[in-house]
Amino acid sequence: MRDKIYNTIAFRLALWFTGIFAVCSGFAFLLFYYLAAQTLQNQIDRELTDQASKFTAIIHTSGLMGARQLAVLEAQAAGEKLIFFRIVYPTGEVFASSRMSYWENVHISKTALQKLTAQKLNIFETVEIPSTGQKARILYSYVAANAILQTGVAMDVYSKFLSAFKLVFISAMGFIVLFSAVSGRLLVRETLSRVETITRTAQNISGSNLEARVRGTGNKDELDHLVITFNSMLDRIEALVKSIREMSDNIAHDLKTPVTRIRGFAELALVQEESLDAYRSMAANTIEESDRLLDMINTMLIISKAEAGEGDYIFDNINLTAMIEEACELFAPLAEDKRISFSNEIEEGLVVEADIRMLQRAFSNLLDNAVKYTPGGGCVRVEAFMENRTAVIRVMDTGMGIPPEFHEKIFDRFFRVDSSRTNSGAGLGLSLARTIIRQHRGEIYVSGNLSKGSVFEIRLPINNSGII
Ligand code: ADP
C-alpha cells in the first residue's frame, strides 16, 4: 500500500514540492539567524570597546585610582549582574574590579592575556558562566601601558532574542511545510486529473468503441498538446482499423469466388457421371482457379514483405528502355485483340538502378489495367523519358477513368472501383506496383478524369544505391 502511494506521481511531486519549500526556507532561516547573531554580537563588541575607551580616558586624567572608581560606578549604574570590570596587570594580577559576586566564576584567561600582549589588539571571547549556564562576552583591552581592562557583559537579551527568533521560525516553518504540502497536492491533483481523463478514455477504448476522444481545455499547454496528439493518434488508429476491416471484408469476398468455383467443380465431378474429357476440363478449371488463388496469396505476401522491409530485391543498373519496349511488345497483341490502338514513345538509353523483375511486375500491372479498363476503339499510350535525373514512365488510356475521390484509394489492397467489378481482378495489382516503386524510392500516382480516361505516372530516381 505504502509502495503504491509512493509510486504515484501525485505523491512524489507533492513530496518534492514540500521538500524544496522546506529546504529553501531552512536555508533562508540559517542565513537570517547568522546575520542577526552577527549584528547583535557586533553591537555588544562595540559597547565593550566604548567602555574600554572610557577607562583609557579616565586613566589618562585621573590615573589607575580613577579607573578603580569608574569600574565600581559603571557596574552599579548598568547593573552588576549585567556587566563587570576588572583592571589587571599584564601578569594577570588583579588591581581593581567591580563587585564580582555574580561573575566570580569568570576567570582571567592566560591565553587571552598572552595574545593581547603579543598583538596589542583587543581580544574578544564568548564564555559560559559555569554557575548560571548563561553566556557572556568578554573583552581584554590595554587601557594604560601596564593596565589591562577585562570587561564582560551578559548575553541574556541576545540569547533570548535568538531563541525567540528560532521559535518564530520553527512555527513559521511548520506552517510553510503544511501549506506547501496542501497547495502542492492541490496543484498536482488539478494537473493530474487531466492525465487521469486521458487514461480513462484510453481504458474505455476497445475495438468497438474507437469514437471516444478526450476534450482539451484549449489553453494550449503541454497537456493540451498531449490531448491533441492522443486524439490524432486515435483518429489514425480508427482509420487503420476501418481499413483493416474493409480489407478483410474484401479478402473474404475475393477468396470466396474462386473457392466456391473450385468447390462447384469438385461437387460436379462427385455427383455426375461424365466423360474423361469433361473430368479433365473440370480438373483444368480447378487448377486455373487454384492458380488464381495462389497468385493472390503470393502477391499479398510480396506486398507484406516489402512493406515490412524484407523484400529480396536485387538492385542493378538496368536498361529501362529495353524493359519497357519488351513489355509493350507483350501487351500490344492483347490491345489489338480488343481493337485498342496501342502506341509508345520511349526515349533511347534510359538506365536506372532497379530490380528488373520487380519493376517489370509493377509496369505490367499498369499496362494490364490500361488494356483491361479501356473499351474497344480506345487508345493506350506509353511514354518514357528522363527528367532531372528521374526516369518518368507514363501509361495513358482513354478508358473508363477513375473518380478523383478514389485516386488514392485504388492503391489500397483489395480496393476496386465498383464500376470495374465486372472485369476480372483482385484489387492487388496497384497496391503491389506502389510497394515496388516505393522500394525503388520512386513515386506512382494517377491523374486524368472520368470521361477522358486515366494517366498513371511512375517517377524513378536513376540511382538507388544504399536503399535496401
Ligand atoms: P484490379 O485487379 O482490380 O485491376 P488493381 O489494383 O490493378 O486491381 O486496380 C485497382 C482498381 O483501380 C481497379 O479495380 C480499378 O477500379 C481501378 N483501375 C486501375 N487501373 C485503371 C485504369 N487504367 N482505368 C480505370 N480504372 C483503373
Coordinates of C-alpha atoms and ligand atoms in Angstrom, one line a residue:
M1 CA 0.0 0.0 0.0
R2 CA 2.8 2.4 1.0
D3 CA 4.7 1.5 -2.2
K4 CA 1.5 2.1 -4.2
I5 CA 1.1 5.6 -2.8
Y6 CA 4.8 6.3 -3.2
N7 CA 4.7 5.2 -6.8
T8 CA 2.0 7.8 -7.7
I9 CA 3.4 10.9 -9.5
A10 CA 0.9 13.0 -7.4
F11 CA 2.6 11.9 -4.1
R12 CA 6.1 12.2 -5.4
L13 CA 5.5 15.7 -6.9
A14 CA 3.8 16.9 -3.6
L15 CA 6.8 15.5 -1.7
W16 CA 9.3 17.2 -3.9
F17 CA 7.3 20.4 -3.7
T18 CA 7.2 20.3 0.1
G19 CA 10.9 19.2 0.3
I20 CA 12.0 22.1 -1.9
F21 CA 9.9 24.6 0.1
A22 CA 11.3 23.2 3.4
V23 CA 15.0 23.3 2.2
C24 CA 14.6 26.8 0.8
S25 CA 13.0 28.2 3.9
G26 CA 15.5 26.4 6.2
F27 CA 18.3 27.9 4.2
A28 CA 16.7 31.4 4.5
F29 CA 16.4 30.9 8.3
L30 CA 20.0 29.9 8.7
L31 CA 21.1 33.0 6.7
F32 CA 18.9 35.4 8.7
Y33 CA 19.9 33.7 12.0
Y34 CA 23.5 34.1 11.2
L35 CA 23.1 37.7 10.2
A36 CA 21.1 38.6 13.3
A37 CA 23.5 36.9 15.6
Q38 CA 26.4 38.6 13.9
T39 CA 24.8 42.1 14.1
L40 CA 23.9 41.6 17.8
Q41 CA 27.4 40.5 18.6
N42 CA 29.0 43.4 16.8
Q43 CA 26.8 45.7 18.8
I44 CA 27.9 44.1 22.1
D45 CA 31.5 44.3 21.0
R46 CA 31.1 48.0 20.2
E47 CA 29.6 48.7 23.6
L48 CA 32.6 46.9 25.3
T49 CA 35.1 48.8 23.2
D50 CA 33.3 52.1 24.2
Q51 CA 33.7 51.1 27.8
A52 CA 37.4 50.4 27.4
S53 CA 37.8 53.8 25.8
K54 CA 36.2 55.4 28.8
F55 CA 38.8 53.7 31.0
T56 CA 41.7 54.7 28.9
A57 CA 40.5 58.4 29.1
I58 CA 40.0 58.3 32.9
I59 CA 43.4 56.7 33.5
H60 CA 44.9 59.4 31.3
T61 CA 43.3 62.1 33.5
S62 CA 42.9 60.5 37.0
G63 CA 45.3 57.6 36.9
L64 CA 44.6 54.0 38.0
M65 CA 42.7 55.1 41.1
G66 CA 40.2 56.9 38.9
A67 CA 39.8 53.8 36.9
R68 CA 39.1 51.8 40.0
Q69 CA 36.2 54.1 41.0
L70 CA 34.9 54.1 37.5
A71 CA 34.7 50.3 37.5
V72 CA 32.5 50.3 40.6
L73 CA 30.3 53.1 39.4
E74 CA 29.8 52.0 35.9
A75 CA 28.9 48.4 37.1
Q76 CA 26.4 49.8 39.6
A77 CA 24.8 52.1 37.0
A78 CA 24.4 49.4 34.4
G79 CA 23.6 46.6 36.9
E80 CA 26.2 44.4 38.5
K81 CA 24.5 41.3 37.1
L82 CA 24.8 42.6 33.6
I83 CA 28.4 44.0 33.4
F84 CA 31.7 43.7 35.3
F85 CA 35.1 45.4 35.1
R86 CA 38.4 44.1 36.2
I87 CA 41.7 46.0 35.9
V88 CA 44.6 43.7 35.9
Y89 CA 48.4 44.0 35.4
P90 CA 49.8 42.3 32.3
T91 CA 51.0 39.5 34.6
G92 CA 47.4 38.7 35.4
E93 CA 47.4 40.1 38.9
V94 CA 44.1 41.9 39.7
F95 CA 44.5 45.6 40.6
A96 CA 40.8 46.5 41.0
S97 CA 37.3 45.3 39.9
S98 CA 33.6 46.0 40.2
R99 CA 31.5 43.7 42.5
M100 CA 32.2 40.2 41.2
S101 CA 29.8 38.1 43.3
Y102 CA 27.8 37.2 40.1
W103 CA 30.9 36.9 38.0
E104 CA 33.3 35.1 40.3
N105 CA 33.5 32.1 38.1
V106 CA 34.7 34.1 35.1
H107 CA 38.4 33.8 35.3
I108 CA 41.1 35.7 33.6
S109 CA 42.2 33.8 30.5
K110 CA 46.0 33.5 30.4
T111 CA 45.9 32.8 26.6
A112 CA 43.9 35.9 26.0
L113 CA 46.4 38.0 28.0
Q114 CA 49.3 36.5 26.1
K115 CA 47.6 37.1 22.8
L116 CA 46.8 40.7 23.8
T117 CA 50.4 41.3 24.9
A118 CA 51.7 39.8 21.7
Q119 CA 49.3 41.5 19.3
K120 CA 48.3 44.7 21.2
L121 CA 44.8 44.3 19.7
N122 CA 41.6 44.0 21.6
I123 CA 40.7 40.3 22.3
F124 CA 37.1 39.2 22.4
E125 CA 35.8 35.9 23.9
T126 CA 32.4 34.3 24.4
V127 CA 32.4 32.3 27.6
E128 CA 29.8 30.4 29.6
I129 CA 29.3 31.4 33.2
P130 CA 29.5 28.0 34.9
S131 CA 27.1 28.8 37.8
T132 CA 24.2 30.0 35.6
G133 CA 25.0 28.4 32.2
Q134 CA 24.5 31.8 30.6
K135 CA 26.8 33.3 28.0
A136 CA 28.9 36.3 28.4
R137 CA 31.0 38.3 26.0
I138 CA 34.4 39.3 27.4
L139 CA 36.9 42.0 26.2
Y140 CA 40.5 42.2 27.1
S141 CA 42.0 45.6 26.2
Y142 CA 45.0 47.7 27.1
V143 CA 43.8 50.8 28.9
A144 CA 47.3 52.0 30.0
A145 CA 50.8 50.9 29.4
N146 CA 50.7 48.5 32.4
A147 CA 47.0 48.0 32.8
I148 CA 44.6 45.7 31.1
L149 CA 40.8 46.0 31.3
Q150 CA 38.8 42.8 31.4
T151 CA 35.2 43.7 31.0
G152 CA 32.3 41.3 30.4
V153 CA 28.6 41.7 29.6
A154 CA 25.8 39.1 30.0
M155 CA 24.3 37.9 26.8
D156 CA 20.9 37.2 28.2
V157 CA 19.0 39.5 25.9
Y158 CA 20.9 38.4 23.0
S159 CA 20.2 34.7 23.7
K160 CA 16.6 35.4 24.4
F161 CA 16.2 37.3 21.1
L162 CA 17.8 34.4 19.2
S163 CA 15.6 31.8 21.0
A164 CA 12.5 33.8 20.2
F165 CA 13.7 34.1 16.6
K166 CA 14.1 30.3 16.5
L167 CA 10.7 29.7 17.9
V168 CA 9.0 32.0 15.5
F169 CA 10.9 30.4 12.7
I170 CA 10.1 26.8 13.7
S171 CA 6.3 27.7 13.9
A172 CA 6.5 29.5 10.5
M173 CA 8.4 26.6 9.0
G174 CA 5.7 24.2 10.2
F175 CA 3.1 26.3 8.6
I176 CA 5.1 26.7 5.4
V177 CA 5.6 22.9 5.1
L178 CA 1.9 22.2 5.8
F179 CA 0.9 24.9 3.3
S180 CA 3.3 23.7 0.6
A181 CA 2.1 20.1 1.1
V182 CA -1.5 21.1 0.8
S183 CA -1.1 23.5 -2.1
G184 CA 1.3 21.1 -3.8
R185 CA -1.2 18.3 -3.5
L186 CA -4.0 20.5 -4.9
L187 CA -1.9 21.8 -7.8
V188 CA -0.7 18.3 -8.7
R189 CA -4.2 16.9 -8.4
E190 CA -5.6 19.5 -10.7
T191 CA -2.9 18.8 -13.3
L192 CA -3.0 15.0 -13.0
S193 CA -6.8 14.9 -13.1
R194 CA -6.4 15.7 -16.8
V195 CA -4.0 12.9 -17.2
E196 CA -6.5 10.7 -15.5
T197 CA -9.1 11.7 -18.0
I198 CA -6.8 10.6 -20.8
T199 CA -6.1 7.3 -19.1
R200 CA -9.8 6.7 -18.5
T201 CA -10.5 7.4 -22.2
A202 CA -7.8 5.1 -23.3
Q203 CA -9.2 2.4 -21.0
N204 CA -12.7 2.9 -22.4
I205 CA -11.5 2.4 -25.9
S206 CA -12.0 -1.1 -27.2
G207 CA -12.2 -2.5 -30.6
S208 CA -15.8 -1.5 -30.9
N209 CA -15.6 1.9 -29.3
L210 CA -12.9 3.9 -31.1
E211 CA -15.0 7.0 -31.3
A212 CA -14.2 8.3 -27.8
R213 CA -12.0 11.4 -27.7
V214 CA -10.5 13.5 -24.8
R215 CA -11.7 17.1 -24.7
G216 CA -8.9 19.6 -24.5
T217 CA -9.1 22.8 -22.3
G218 CA -8.0 25.0 -25.2
N219 CA -5.3 26.7 -23.2
K220 CA -2.5 25.2 -25.4
D221 CA -0.4 23.9 -22.5
E222 CA 1.7 20.7 -22.6
L223 CA -1.3 18.6 -21.5
D224 CA -3.4 20.1 -24.3
H225 CA -0.7 19.1 -26.8
L226 CA -0.8 15.6 -25.3
V227 CA -4.6 15.6 -25.7
I228 CA -4.3 16.7 -29.3
T229 CA -1.6 14.1 -30.1
F230 CA -3.6 11.4 -28.3
N231 CA -6.8 12.3 -30.2
S232 CA -5.0 12.4 -33.6
M233 CA -3.4 9.0 -32.7
L234 CA -6.9 7.7 -32.1
D235 CA -8.0 9.2 -35.4
R236 CA -5.3 7.3 -37.2
I237 CA -6.0 4.0 -35.3
E238 CA -9.7 4.4 -36.1
A239 CA -8.9 4.9 -39.8
L240 CA -6.5 1.9 -39.7
V241 CA -8.9 -0.4 -38.0
K242 CA -11.6 0.7 -40.5
S243 CA -9.3 0.0 -43.4
I244 CA -8.3 -3.4 -41.9
R245 CA -12.0 -4.2 -41.6
E246 CA -12.6 -3.2 -45.2
M247 CA -9.6 -5.1 -46.3
S248 CA -10.6 -8.3 -44.5
D249 CA -14.2 -7.9 -46.0
N250 CA -12.6 -7.6 -49.4
I251 CA -10.3 -10.6 -48.8
A252 CA -13.2 -12.7 -47.7
H253 CA -15.2 -11.6 -50.8
D254 CA -12.3 -12.1 -53.2
L255 CA -11.3 -15.5 -51.8
K256 CA -14.9 -16.7 -51.7
T257 CA -15.4 -16.6 -55.5
P258 CA -12.5 -18.9 -56.6
V259 CA -13.1 -21.3 -53.6
T260 CA -16.8 -21.5 -54.4
R261 CA -15.9 -22.3 -58.0
I262 CA -13.4 -25.0 -57.0
R263 CA -16.0 -26.5 -54.7
G264 CA -18.5 -26.4 -57.6
F265 CA -16.2 -28.3 -59.9
A266 CA -15.4 -30.9 -57.2
E267 CA -19.1 -31.3 -56.4
L268 CA -19.9 -31.7 -60.1
A269 CA -17.2 -34.4 -60.5
L270 CA -18.7 -36.2 -57.5
V271 CA -22.3 -36.2 -58.3
Q272 CA -22.3 -36.6 -62.1
E273 CA -21.0 -39.3 -64.3
E274 CA -19.1 -37.5 -67.0
S275 CA -16.7 -38.4 -69.9
L276 CA -13.0 -38.4 -69.2
D277 CA -12.7 -35.2 -71.3
A278 CA -15.2 -33.5 -69.1
Y279 CA -13.4 -34.6 -65.9
R280 CA -10.2 -33.3 -67.5
S281 CA -11.7 -29.9 -68.2
M282 CA -13.0 -29.7 -64.6
A283 CA -9.6 -30.6 -63.3
A284 CA -8.1 -27.9 -65.6
N285 CA -10.6 -25.3 -64.3
T286 CA -9.8 -26.3 -60.7
I287 CA -6.1 -25.8 -61.4
E288 CA -6.8 -22.5 -63.0
E289 CA -8.8 -21.2 -60.0
S290 CA -6.2 -22.6 -57.6
D291 CA -3.5 -20.7 -59.5
R292 CA -5.5 -17.5 -59.2
L293 CA -5.8 -18.1 -55.5
L294 CA -2.1 -18.8 -55.2
D295 CA -1.3 -15.8 -57.3
M296 CA -3.4 -13.6 -54.9
I297 CA -1.8 -15.1 -51.9
N298 CA 1.7 -14.7 -53.3
T299 CA 1.1 -11.1 -54.3
M300 CA -0.2 -10.4 -50.7
L301 CA 2.9 -12.0 -49.3
I302 CA 5.2 -9.9 -51.6
I303 CA 3.4 -6.7 -50.6
S304 CA 3.6 -7.5 -46.9
K305 CA 7.2 -8.5 -47.1
A306 CA 8.1 -5.3 -49.0
E307 CA 6.1 -3.2 -46.5
A308 CA 8.0 -4.8 -43.6
G309 CA 11.3 -4.0 -45.4
E310 CA 12.0 -7.7 -46.0
G311 CA 11.7 -7.9 -49.8
D312 CA 14.6 -9.7 -51.5
Y313 CA 15.4 -7.1 -54.1
I314 CA 18.5 -7.2 -56.3
F315 CA 19.5 -3.8 -57.5
D316 CA 21.4 -3.4 -60.7
N317 CA 21.8 -0.8 -63.5
I318 CA 19.1 -1.9 -65.9
N319 CA 18.2 -0.9 -69.4
L320 CA 14.8 0.7 -68.8
T321 CA 14.2 1.4 -72.4
A322 CA 14.5 -2.3 -73.3
M323 CA 12.4 -3.4 -70.4
I324 CA 9.5 -1.0 -71.4
E325 CA 9.8 -2.0 -75.0
E326 CA 9.6 -5.7 -74.2
A327 CA 6.5 -5.2 -72.0
C328 CA 4.9 -3.1 -74.8
E329 CA 5.5 -5.9 -77.3
L330 CA 3.8 -8.3 -75.0
F331 CA 0.7 -6.3 -74.4
A332 CA 0.3 -4.8 -78.0
P333 CA -1.3 -8.1 -79.3
L334 CA -3.8 -8.1 -76.3
A335 CA -4.7 -4.5 -77.1
E336 CA -5.1 -5.4 -80.8
D337 CA -7.4 -8.2 -79.9
K338 CA -9.7 -5.7 -78.1
R339 CA -9.4 -3.2 -81.1
I340 CA -7.5 -0.8 -78.9
S341 CA -4.9 1.4 -80.6
F342 CA -1.5 0.9 -78.8
S343 CA 1.3 3.4 -79.3
N344 CA 4.5 4.3 -77.4
E345 CA 7.3 6.9 -77.3
I346 CA 10.3 5.7 -75.3
E347 CA 13.5 7.7 -75.0
E348 CA 16.6 5.7 -76.0
G349 CA 19.2 4.7 -73.5
L350 CA 17.2 5.0 -70.3
V351 CA 19.2 3.4 -67.4
V352 CA 18.1 3.1 -63.8
E353 CA 19.3 1.2 -60.8
A354 CA 16.5 -1.2 -60.1
D355 CA 15.4 -4.8 -59.5
I356 CA 14.3 -5.7 -63.1
R357 CA 11.9 -8.5 -62.1
M358 CA 10.0 -6.3 -59.7
L359 CA 9.9 -3.3 -62.0
Q360 CA 8.6 -5.5 -64.8
R361 CA 5.8 -6.6 -62.5
A362 CA 4.9 -3.1 -61.5
F363 CA 4.9 -1.8 -65.1
S364 CA 3.0 -4.9 -66.4
N365 CA 0.2 -4.2 -63.9
L366 CA -0.2 -0.7 -65.3
L367 CA -0.3 -2.0 -68.9
D368 CA -2.6 -4.8 -68.0
N369 CA -5.1 -2.4 -66.3
A370 CA -4.9 0.1 -69.2
V371 CA -5.9 -2.6 -71.7
K372 CA -8.4 -4.2 -69.3
Y373 CA -10.3 -1.0 -68.4
T374 CA -10.3 0.6 -71.9
P375 CA -13.2 -0.5 -74.2
G376 CA -12.7 -1.4 -77.8
G377 CA -12.0 1.6 -80.1
G378 CA -10.0 3.3 -77.3
C379 CA -6.3 4.1 -77.1
V380 CA -3.4 3.2 -74.8
R381 CA -0.2 5.1 -75.0
V382 CA 3.1 4.6 -73.2
E383 CA 5.7 7.4 -72.8
A384 CA 9.1 7.2 -71.1
F385 CA 11.8 9.9 -70.7
M386 CA 14.4 11.3 -68.4
E387 CA 13.7 14.5 -66.4
N388 CA 16.2 15.8 -63.8
R389 CA 17.9 12.5 -63.1
T390 CA 14.4 10.9 -62.7
A391 CA 13.0 8.4 -65.2
V392 CA 9.4 9.2 -65.9
I393 CA 7.1 6.5 -67.3
R394 CA 3.5 7.3 -68.3
V395 CA 0.7 4.9 -69.1
M396 CA -2.3 6.7 -70.6
D397 CA -5.6 5.3 -71.7
T398 CA -8.9 6.6 -72.9
G399 CA -10.8 4.0 -70.8
M400 CA -13.5 4.4 -68.0
G401 CA -11.3 6.7 -65.9
I402 CA -11.1 6.8 -62.1
P403 CA -13.3 9.2 -60.0
P404 CA -10.8 11.7 -58.3
E405 CA -12.0 10.7 -54.8
F406 CA -10.5 7.2 -55.5
H407 CA -7.2 8.4 -56.9
E408 CA -5.5 7.4 -53.6
K409 CA -7.7 4.5 -52.6
I410 CA -7.1 2.5 -55.7
F411 CA -3.6 1.8 -54.3
D412 CA -5.0 0.2 -51.2
R413 CA -5.0 -3.6 -51.1
F414 CA -8.2 -5.2 -52.5
F415 CA -9.8 -1.8 -53.3
R416 CA -11.7 -1.8 -56.6
V417 CA -13.9 0.9 -58.0
D418 CA -17.5 -0.5 -58.2
S419 CA -17.8 0.2 -61.9
S420 CA -14.8 -2.1 -62.7
R421 CA -16.1 -5.1 -60.7
T422 CA -17.4 -6.7 -63.9
N423 CA -13.8 -7.0 -65.1
S424 CA -11.6 -9.8 -63.6
G425 CA -9.1 -8.8 -60.9
A426 CA -8.4 -8.9 -57.2
G427 CA -7.5 -5.3 -56.5
L428 CA -3.9 -6.1 -55.6
G429 CA -2.1 -5.0 -58.8
L430 CA -1.7 -1.3 -58.0
S431 CA -1.0 -2.0 -54.4
L432 CA 1.9 -4.2 -55.4
A433 CA 3.0 -1.7 -58.0
R434 CA 3.1 1.1 -55.4
T435 CA 5.0 -1.1 -52.9
I436 CA 7.6 -1.9 -55.6
I437 CA 8.0 1.7 -56.8
R438 CA 8.4 2.9 -53.2
Q439 CA 11.1 0.3 -52.6
H440 CA 12.9 2.0 -55.5
R441 CA 12.5 5.3 -53.8
G442 CA 10.1 6.3 -56.5
E443 CA 6.5 7.6 -56.8
I444 CA 3.5 6.4 -58.5
Y445 CA 0.2 8.3 -58.9
V446 CA -2.8 8.6 -61.1
S447 CA -4.4 11.6 -62.7
G448 CA -7.0 12.1 -65.5
N449 CA -10.7 12.5 -65.3
L450 CA -13.6 10.2 -65.7
S451 CA -14.7 11.0 -69.2
K452 CA -11.1 11.1 -70.7
G453 CA -9.5 8.0 -69.1
S454 CA -6.5 7.7 -66.8
V455 CA -2.9 8.7 -66.7
F456 CA -0.6 6.6 -64.4
E457 CA 2.8 8.1 -63.8
I458 CA 5.9 6.4 -62.3
R459 CA 8.9 8.5 -61.3
L460 CA 12.1 6.7 -60.5
P461 CA 15.3 8.2 -59.3
I462 CA 18.1 6.8 -61.5
N463 CA 20.3 5.9 -58.6
N464 CA 19.1 3.7 -55.7
S465 CA 22.3 2.6 -54.1
G466 CA 22.1 2.0 -50.4
I467 CA 18.4 1.8 -50.1
I468 CA 17.9 -1.8 -49.4
Ligands
ADP1 P1 -7.5 -5.0 -60.3 O1 -7.1 -6.4 -60.2 O2 -8.9 -4.8 -59.8 O3 -7.3 -4.4 -61.6 P2 -5.7 -3.0 -59.3 O4 -5.1 -2.9 -58.0 O5 -4.8 -3.2 -60.5 O6 -6.7 -4.2 -59.2 O7 -6.6 -1.8 -59.6 C1 -7.4 -1.3 -58.6 C2 -8.6 -0.7 -59.1 O8 -8.2 0.6 -59.7 C3 -9.3 -1.4 -60.2 O9 -10.2 -2.3 -59.7 C4 -10.0 -0.3 -61.0 O10 -11.2 0.0 -60.4 C5 -9.1 0.8 -60.9 N1 -8.2 1.0 -62.0 C6 -6.9 0.6 -62.1 N2 -6.4 1.0 -63.3 C7 -7.4 1.5 -64.0 C8 -7.5 2.1 -65.3 N3 -6.4 2.1 -66.1 N4 -8.6 2.7 -65.7 C9 -9.7 2.7 -64.9 N5 -9.6 2.1 -63.6 C10 -8.5 1.6 -63.2

